[in-house]
Short mmCIF file of C-alpha atoms in Angstrom, two decimals:
data_model
loop_
_atom_site.label_atom_id
_atom_site.label_comp_id
_atom_site.label_asym_id
_atom_site.label_seq_id
_atom_site.Cartn_x
_atom_site.Cartn_y
_atom_site.Cartn_z
CA UNK A 1 1.34 1.06 -47.31
CA UNK A 2 4.15 -1.35 -48.10
CA UNK A 3 3.99 -5.04 -47.19
CA UNK A 4 5.88 -5.70 -43.94
CA UNK A 5 4.40 -9.15 -43.31
CA UNK A 6 7.78 -10.91 -43.39
CA UNK A 7 8.91 -8.80 -40.43
CA UNK A 8 5.83 -9.42 -38.26
CA UNK A 9 5.51 -11.90 -35.41
CA UNK A 10 2.57 -13.90 -34.10
CA UNK A 11 -0.61 -11.85 -33.58
CA UNK A 12 1.27 -8.74 -34.72
CA UNK A 13 -0.22 -6.26 -37.17
CA UNK A 14 0.94 -2.99 -38.69
CA UNK A 15 -0.84 0.13 -37.45
CA UNK A 16 1.05 2.73 -39.47
CA UNK A 17 4.34 3.52 -41.15
CA UNK A 18 6.11 6.67 -42.23
CA UNK A 19 8.95 7.26 -44.66
CA UNK A 20 11.70 9.43 -43.26
CA UNK A 21 13.83 11.56 -45.49
CA UNK A 22 16.36 11.84 -42.72
CA UNK A 23 16.51 9.95 -39.46
CA UNK A 24 18.76 10.89 -36.55
CA UNK A 25 19.12 8.44 -33.69
CA UNK A 26 20.67 9.83 -30.53
CA UNK A 27 21.46 8.42 -27.12
CA UNK A 28 21.31 10.28 -23.83
CA UNK A 29 25.09 9.87 -23.47
CA UNK A 30 25.93 11.45 -26.81
CA UNK A 31 23.01 13.57 -28.01
CA UNK A 32 25.06 15.40 -30.66
CA UNK A 33 26.14 12.35 -32.65
CA UNK A 34 23.74 10.68 -35.03
CA UNK A 35 24.24 7.00 -35.74
CA UNK A 36 23.05 7.36 -39.30
CA UNK A 37 21.27 9.75 -41.61
CA UNK A 38 19.54 8.03 -44.48
CA UNK A 39 16.19 7.25 -45.98
CA UNK A 40 14.44 4.81 -43.65
CA UNK A 41 10.93 3.64 -42.85
CA UNK A 42 9.58 3.68 -39.31
CA UNK A 43 6.93 0.99 -38.83
CA UNK A 44 4.49 0.91 -35.91
CA UNK A 45 2.73 -2.30 -34.86
CA UNK A 46 0.57 -3.23 -31.89
CA UNK A 47 3.67 -4.60 -30.13
CA UNK A 48 6.71 -2.58 -31.21
CA UNK A 49 8.41 0.06 -33.34
CA UNK A 50 10.96 -1.00 -35.91
CA UNK A 51 12.87 0.94 -38.54
CA UNK A 52 14.07 -0.47 -41.84
CA UNK A 53 16.75 0.81 -44.15
CA UNK A 54 15.62 1.31 -47.73
CA UNK A 55 18.41 -1.03 -48.80
CA UNK A 56 17.42 -3.57 -46.14
CA UNK A 57 20.89 -3.49 -44.57
CA UNK A 58 19.82 -2.65 -41.03
CA UNK A 59 16.83 -3.02 -38.75
CA UNK A 60 16.22 -1.67 -35.25
CA UNK A 61 13.26 -2.42 -33.01
CA UNK A 62 11.78 -1.07 -29.77
CA UNK A 63 9.21 -3.08 -27.82
CA UNK A 64 6.22 -1.07 -26.60
CA UNK A 65 6.66 -2.43 -23.07
CA UNK A 66 10.13 -0.82 -23.04
CA UNK A 67 8.83 2.61 -24.12
CA UNK A 68 8.36 4.92 -21.14
CA UNK A 69 7.25 8.12 -22.88
CA UNK A 70 6.93 9.70 -26.30
CA UNK A 71 6.96 13.29 -27.46
CA UNK A 72 6.78 15.43 -30.56
CA UNK A 73 8.49 18.64 -31.67
CA UNK A 74 7.04 20.41 -34.69
CA UNK A 75 9.62 22.56 -36.46
CA UNK A 76 8.44 25.85 -38.00
CA UNK A 77 8.83 26.11 -41.74
CA UNK A 78 10.13 29.69 -41.83
CA UNK A 79 12.75 28.69 -44.40
CA UNK A 80 9.96 27.89 -46.84
CA UNK A 81 8.57 31.41 -46.54
CA UNK A 82 12.01 32.99 -46.92
CA UNK A 83 12.70 30.86 -49.99
CA UNK A 84 9.35 31.81 -51.50
CA UNK A 85 10.02 35.55 -51.14
CA UNK A 86 13.56 35.25 -52.48
CA UNK A 87 12.38 33.33 -55.55
CA UNK A 88 9.63 35.86 -56.25
CA UNK A 89 11.99 38.82 -55.82
CA UNK A 90 14.63 37.35 -58.15
CA UNK A 91 12.00 36.45 -60.76
CA UNK A 92 10.53 39.96 -60.61
CA UNK A 93 13.97 41.57 -61.01
CA UNK A 94 14.77 39.40 -64.03
CA UNK A 95 11.46 40.17 -65.71
CA UNK A 96 11.78 43.88 -64.94
CA UNK A 97 15.24 44.23 -66.46
CA UNK A 98 14.68 41.87 -69.41
CA UNK A 99 13.70 44.63 -71.95
CA UNK A 100 16.73 46.75 -71.05
CA UNK A 101 18.98 43.70 -71.18
CA UNK A 102 17.64 42.73 -74.62
CA UNK A 103 18.18 46.27 -75.97
CA UNK A 104 21.73 46.34 -74.64
CA UNK A 105 22.44 42.96 -76.20
CA UNK A 106 21.07 44.11 -79.59
CA UNK A 107 23.23 47.26 -79.55
CA UNK A 108 26.29 45.23 -78.59
CA UNK A 109 25.78 42.75 -81.43
CA UNK A 110 25.14 45.48 -84.04
CA UNK A 111 28.16 47.52 -83.00
CA UNK A 112 30.66 44.70 -82.72
CA UNK A 113 29.61 42.03 -85.22
CA UNK A 114 28.71 42.13 -88.88
CA UNK A 115 25.66 39.90 -88.81
CA UNK A 116 22.23 40.04 -90.34
CA UNK A 117 19.26 41.48 -88.52
CA UNK A 118 17.56 38.08 -88.52
CA UNK A 119 20.53 36.57 -86.69
CA UNK A 120 20.48 39.37 -84.14
CA UNK A 121 16.79 38.74 -83.51
CA UNK A 122 17.52 35.02 -83.15
CA UNK A 123 20.23 35.55 -80.51
CA UNK A 124 18.15 38.11 -78.65
CA UNK A 125 15.16 35.75 -78.57
CA UNK A 126 17.34 32.99 -77.15
CA UNK A 127 18.44 35.24 -74.29
CA UNK A 128 14.89 36.49 -73.70
CA UNK A 129 13.38 33.01 -73.56
CA UNK A 130 16.18 31.79 -71.32
CA UNK A 131 15.40 34.58 -68.85
CA UNK A 132 11.69 33.73 -69.05
CA UNK A 133 12.44 30.07 -68.31
CA UNK A 134 14.58 31.01 -65.28
CA UNK A 135 11.85 33.33 -64.01
CA UNK A 136 9.21 30.62 -64.50
CA UNK A 137 11.31 28.11 -62.54
CA UNK A 138 11.75 30.62 -59.73
CA UNK A 139 8.00 31.24 -59.62
CA UNK A 140 7.33 27.49 -59.55
CA UNK A 141 9.84 27.18 -56.70
CA UNK A 142 7.99 29.90 -54.80
CA UNK A 143 4.69 28.10 -55.34
CA UNK A 144 6.22 24.84 -54.08
CA UNK A 145 7.57 26.60 -50.99
CA UNK A 146 4.20 28.07 -50.08
CA UNK A 147 2.54 24.72 -50.74
CA UNK A 148 5.09 22.91 -48.55
CA UNK A 149 4.67 25.50 -45.80
CA UNK A 150 0.98 24.75 -45.44
CA UNK A 151 0.91 21.02 -46.24
CA UNK A 152 4.24 19.55 -45.09
CA UNK A 153 5.71 19.14 -41.63
CA UNK A 154 9.19 18.62 -40.32
CA UNK A 155 8.70 16.72 -37.07
CA UNK A 156 11.00 15.21 -34.46
CA UNK A 157 9.57 12.12 -32.77
CA UNK A 158 11.14 11.56 -29.33
CA UNK A 159 11.00 8.30 -27.42
CA UNK A 160 12.37 7.38 -23.97
CA UNK A 161 12.96 3.76 -22.96
CA UNK A 162 13.33 1.93 -19.66
CA UNK A 163 17.11 1.79 -20.00
CA UNK A 164 17.24 5.58 -19.66
CA UNK A 165 18.01 6.33 -23.29
CA UNK A 166 16.24 8.86 -25.47
CA UNK A 167 15.81 8.38 -29.20
CA UNK A 168 14.98 11.09 -31.73
CA UNK A 169 13.60 10.42 -35.19
CA UNK A 170 13.37 13.21 -37.74
CA UNK A 171 10.23 12.67 -39.82
CA UNK A 172 9.23 14.49 -42.96
CA UNK A 173 5.97 14.18 -44.80
CA UNK A 174 2.51 15.58 -45.30
CA UNK A 175 0.83 17.21 -42.34
CA UNK A 176 -2.03 14.71 -42.50
CA UNK A 177 0.48 11.84 -42.56
CA UNK A 178 2.30 13.17 -39.49
CA UNK A 179 -1.00 13.67 -37.65
CA UNK A 180 -2.13 10.13 -38.51
CA UNK A 181 1.16 8.67 -37.32
CA UNK A 182 0.99 10.64 -34.07
CA UNK A 183 -2.52 9.34 -33.40
CA UNK A 184 -1.42 5.82 -34.30
CA UNK A 185 1.35 6.02 -31.70
CA UNK A 186 -1.18 6.97 -29.04
CA UNK A 187 -3.55 4.23 -30.20
CA UNK A 188 -0.72 1.68 -30.09
CA UNK A 189 0.11 2.58 -26.48
CA UNK A 190 -3.56 2.38 -25.47
CA UNK A 191 -4.01 -0.87 -27.39
CA UNK A 192 -0.97 -2.43 -25.73
CA UNK A 193 -2.24 -1.47 -22.26
CA UNK A 194 -5.70 -2.80 -23.11
CA UNK A 195 -4.34 -6.12 -24.39
CA UNK A 196 -2.12 -6.46 -21.31
CA UNK A 197 -5.05 -5.61 -19.06
CA UNK A 198 -7.39 -8.04 -20.80
CA UNK A 199 -4.80 -10.81 -20.64
CA UNK A 200 -4.54 -10.54 -16.86
CA UNK A 201 -8.27 -10.11 -16.31
CA UNK A 202 -9.08 -13.07 -18.54
CA UNK A 203 -6.75 -15.15 -16.40
CA UNK A 204 -8.37 -13.84 -13.21
CA UNK A 205 -11.85 -14.40 -14.56
CA UNK A 206 -11.08 -17.95 -15.66
CA UNK A 207 -9.65 -19.00 -12.31
CA UNK A 208 -12.39 -17.28 -10.31
CA UNK A 209 -15.06 -18.87 -12.49
CA UNK A 210 -13.52 -22.29 -11.93
CA UNK A 211 -13.40 -21.65 -8.18
CA UNK A 212 -17.02 -20.49 -8.14
CA UNK A 213 -18.20 -23.42 -10.25
CA UNK A 214 -16.34 -25.83 -8.01
CA UNK A 215 -17.81 -24.30 -4.87
CA UNK A 216 -21.30 -24.44 -6.36
CA UNK A 217 -20.83 -28.08 -7.37
CA UNK A 218 -19.67 -28.98 -3.88
CA UNK A 219 -22.61 -27.26 -2.21
CA UNK A 220 -25.03 -28.85 -4.66
CA UNK A 221 -23.46 -32.27 -4.09
CA UNK A 222 -23.70 -31.84 -0.33
CA UNK A 223 -27.39 -30.96 -0.62
CA UNK A 224 -28.09 -34.02 -2.77
CA UNK A 225 -26.12 -36.22 -0.43
CA UNK A 226 -28.15 -35.12 2.56
CA UNK A 227 -31.42 -36.05 0.88
CA UNK A 228 -30.37 -39.24 -0.94
CA UNK A 229 -27.80 -41.04 1.14
CA UNK A 230 -27.67 -42.24 4.70
CA UNK A 231 -24.91 -41.31 7.02
CA UNK A 232 -23.13 -44.67 6.59
CA UNK A 233 -22.92 -44.33 2.77
CA UNK A 234 -21.62 -40.75 2.76
CA UNK A 235 -17.96 -40.21 2.05
CA UNK A 236 -16.66 -37.32 4.08
CA UNK A 237 -13.50 -35.38 3.96
CA UNK A 238 -13.22 -33.91 7.43
CA UNK A 239 -11.06 -32.28 10.05
CA UNK A 240 -7.51 -31.40 9.17
CA UNK A 241 -7.46 -33.74 6.15
CA UNK A 242 -9.65 -31.42 4.06
CA UNK A 243 -8.02 -30.21 0.88
CA UNK A 244 -8.92 -28.53 -2.39
CA UNK A 245 -9.81 -30.92 -5.21
CA UNK A 246 -10.83 -30.19 -8.78
CA UNK A 247 -14.08 -31.31 -10.36
CA UNK A 248 -12.25 -33.79 -12.59
CA UNK A 249 -10.57 -35.48 -9.59
CA UNK A 250 -13.72 -35.77 -7.45
CA UNK A 251 -14.46 -39.34 -6.40
CA UNK A 252 -17.42 -41.03 -8.02
CA UNK A 253 -19.85 -42.98 -5.87
CA UNK A 254 -23.33 -44.41 -6.22
CA UNK A 255 -23.13 -45.13 -9.91
CA UNK A 256 -21.26 -42.01 -11.06
CA UNK A 257 -22.56 -39.25 -8.75
CA UNK A 258 -20.23 -36.38 -7.83
CA UNK A 259 -17.98 -36.80 -4.80
CA UNK A 260 -19.73 -35.51 -1.69
CA UNK A 261 -18.37 -32.79 0.58
CA UNK A 262 -20.57 -31.04 3.12
CA UNK A 263 -21.21 -27.30 3.00
CA UNK A 264 -19.30 -26.76 6.24
CA UNK A 265 -16.25 -28.43 4.77
CA UNK A 266 -16.34 -26.17 1.71
CA UNK A 267 -15.04 -23.45 4.04
CA UNK A 268 -11.80 -25.35 4.35
CA UNK A 269 -11.03 -24.88 0.63
CA UNK A 270 -8.02 -22.75 -0.26
CA UNK A 271 -6.37 -22.78 3.15
CA UNK A 272 -9.34 -22.16 5.45
CA UNK A 273 -10.90 -19.65 3.04
CA UNK A 274 -14.20 -19.58 4.86
CA UNK A 275 -15.73 -16.50 3.25
CA UNK A 276 -15.81 -15.29 -0.31
CA UNK A 277 -13.28 -12.53 0.34
CA UNK A 278 -10.75 -15.02 1.70
CA UNK A 279 -11.28 -17.37 -1.21
CA UNK A 280 -10.66 -14.57 -3.69
CA UNK A 281 -7.42 -13.71 -1.90
CA UNK A 282 -6.31 -17.32 -2.13
CA UNK A 283 -7.07 -17.39 -5.85
CA UNK A 284 -5.13 -14.18 -6.49
CA UNK A 285 -2.20 -15.58 -4.50
CA UNK A 286 -2.25 -18.72 -6.63
CA UNK A 287 -2.17 -16.50 -9.71
CA UNK A 288 1.16 -15.12 -8.51
CA UNK A 289 0.03 -11.71 -7.24
CA UNK A 290 1.44 -10.05 -4.14
CA UNK A 291 -1.54 -8.92 -2.03
CA UNK A 292 -1.61 -5.86 0.21
CA UNK A 293 -4.74 -5.76 2.40
CA UNK A 294 -5.94 -2.21 3.02
CA UNK A 295 -7.38 -1.18 6.36
CA UNK A 296 -8.55 2.11 4.90
CA UNK A 297 -8.25 1.53 1.20
CA UNK A 298 -10.30 4.44 -0.12
CA UNK A 299 -12.84 2.09 -1.68
CA UNK A 300 -10.56 -0.89 -2.31
CA UNK A 301 -10.11 -4.05 -0.24
CA UNK A 302 -6.63 -4.87 -1.48
CA UNK A 303 -3.84 -3.95 -3.86
CA UNK A 304 -2.55 -6.65 -6.22
CA UNK A 305 0.98 -6.44 -7.59
CA UNK A 306 2.34 -8.64 -10.34
CA UNK A 307 4.47 -8.41 -13.49
CA UNK A 308 5.04 -4.70 -12.95
CA UNK A 309 1.30 -3.90 -12.80
CA UNK A 310 -0.76 -2.74 -9.82
CA UNK A 311 -4.47 -3.42 -9.41
CA UNK A 312 -6.87 -1.84 -6.93
CA UNK A 313 -9.32 -4.67 -6.21
CA UNK A 314 -12.61 -4.76 -4.32
CA UNK A 315 -14.74 -7.81 -3.53
CA UNK A 316 -18.55 -7.72 -3.29
CA UNK A 317 -20.44 -10.76 -2.05
CA UNK A 318 -23.76 -12.12 -3.23
CA UNK A 319 -25.64 -10.40 -0.43
CA UNK A 320 -25.90 -7.15 -2.43
CA UNK A 321 -25.79 -5.80 -5.98
CA UNK A 322 -23.02 -3.74 -7.54
CA UNK A 323 -23.87 -0.03 -7.85
CA UNK A 324 -22.30 2.97 -9.54
CA UNK A 325 -21.08 4.06 -6.11
CA UNK A 326 -18.93 0.92 -5.95
CA UNK A 327 -17.51 1.77 -9.37
CA UNK A 328 -16.71 5.34 -8.33
CA UNK A 329 -15.06 4.15 -5.12
CA UNK A 330 -12.80 1.67 -6.87
CA UNK A 331 -11.92 4.29 -9.51
CA UNK A 332 -10.94 6.71 -6.74
CA UNK A 333 -8.98 3.93 -5.04
CA UNK A 334 -7.12 3.21 -8.27
CA UNK A 335 -6.09 6.85 -8.62
CA UNK A 336 -5.42 7.38 -4.90
CA UNK A 337 -3.18 4.31 -4.61
CA UNK A 338 -1.50 5.03 -7.98
CA UNK A 339 -2.56 1.74 -9.51
CA UNK A 340 -2.64 0.87 -13.20
CA UNK A 341 -6.09 -0.77 -13.16
CA UNK A 342 -9.20 -1.13 -11.03
CA UNK A 343 -11.21 -4.34 -10.70
CA UNK A 344 -14.43 -5.40 -8.97
CA UNK A 345 -15.00 -9.08 -8.20
CA UNK A 346 -18.70 -9.68 -7.57
CA UNK A 347 -20.98 -12.53 -6.62
CA UNK A 348 -23.95 -10.16 -6.66
CA UNK A 349 -26.03 -8.94 -9.57
CA UNK A 350 -24.59 -6.37 -11.98
CA UNK A 351 -26.94 -4.33 -14.17
CA UNK A 352 -26.20 -3.26 -17.73
CA UNK A 353 -26.12 0.41 -16.69
CA UNK A 354 -23.50 -0.30 -14.06
CA UNK A 355 -21.42 -2.25 -16.60
CA UNK A 356 -21.58 0.65 -19.04
CA UNK A 357 -20.65 3.12 -16.30
CA UNK A 358 -17.71 0.91 -15.30
CA UNK A 359 -16.44 0.83 -18.89
CA UNK A 360 -16.53 4.62 -18.99
CA UNK A 361 -14.49 4.79 -15.79
CA UNK A 362 -12.02 2.14 -16.97
CA UNK A 363 -13.04 -0.38 -14.30
CA UNK A 364 -13.16 -4.11 -15.00
CA UNK A 365 -15.98 -6.12 -13.40
CA UNK A 366 -15.46 -9.86 -12.92
CA UNK A 367 -19.03 -11.10 -12.46
CA UNK A 368 -19.05 -14.68 -11.25
CA UNK A 369 -22.74 -14.97 -12.09
CA UNK A 370 -21.69 -15.18 -15.74
CA UNK A 371 -20.03 -18.54 -15.16
CA UNK A 372 -21.77 -21.33 -16.96
CA UNK A 373 -23.98 -23.36 -14.66
CA UNK A 374 -23.54 -21.13 -11.63
CA UNK A 375 -26.64 -19.91 -9.81
CA UNK A 376 -28.85 -20.05 -12.87
#
């Protein structure tokens, strides 16, 4: 594979490339007119397609997020078979009539020219060997045609984009090369979805972990305050003045101890988010998601919408463990509500078997018990 490093962006890597003997690029408005037909290279990365002219005069690119669908049309190679039979027939005819042609040439030379017998043999041999060479080339052409029929493909790669246009690329190459490129296209689409999914879930997990750690620190501080300090020395944040504060901005008292907030006042965090479900909703809202609460969500508590993606989300408190039934329900909710992803946010225990089952079903589990220092 050629070196395309100078064309790559940050965290971009080449998955595959294919050389095209002829490339036709069409638009939906003018499908009969090709913009160019030349030798080009179509390069596939984990973020985009781009095509390069062999002379480096032009470059086109298509971002994977703009690609709506892809398709393939495999053209039959009947012309190869026809060419093979024609070459074999012509070669057979030449070889069959060569003796008669040589005899006729000898008679013509003897009757019309006064030349020696050795010269006649020389001229006849030239004609004979010339015919043999032509026949050999025709046979080689037939062998190439049958080889190309079984090992080469002529393939049209179709791609539709969000702007409503359809692009067609005519690819030519070995069958194995075409199959590898087709699989690479599918892998690139899956990889892009996975990276997009992981980016959002990492963001969710980070914020939820911080919220859980903060809540745990507040409860722990309140417990220590009750046992160590008297009522007069306790700083309280009460009534309508309660607000969310981060661990780094907590007030220090008594020689560096964490700021004290009672357990009852923890419920005022995040806009009166008294229970875990409400707190999770507040966190998702702060992440920029639009939340739709489901009364009968087919296994989901809410639908999250953001950046063109839809998530079927379910929240499980620490009072119970996550089971495979929960995974199945959220998977059904994802499909029923036509969401892109399914996610379970859990304060309860999650076994390794359930995690493995969730991976098989394509469900992400955000387990807050994994947060460092939380409920250990």
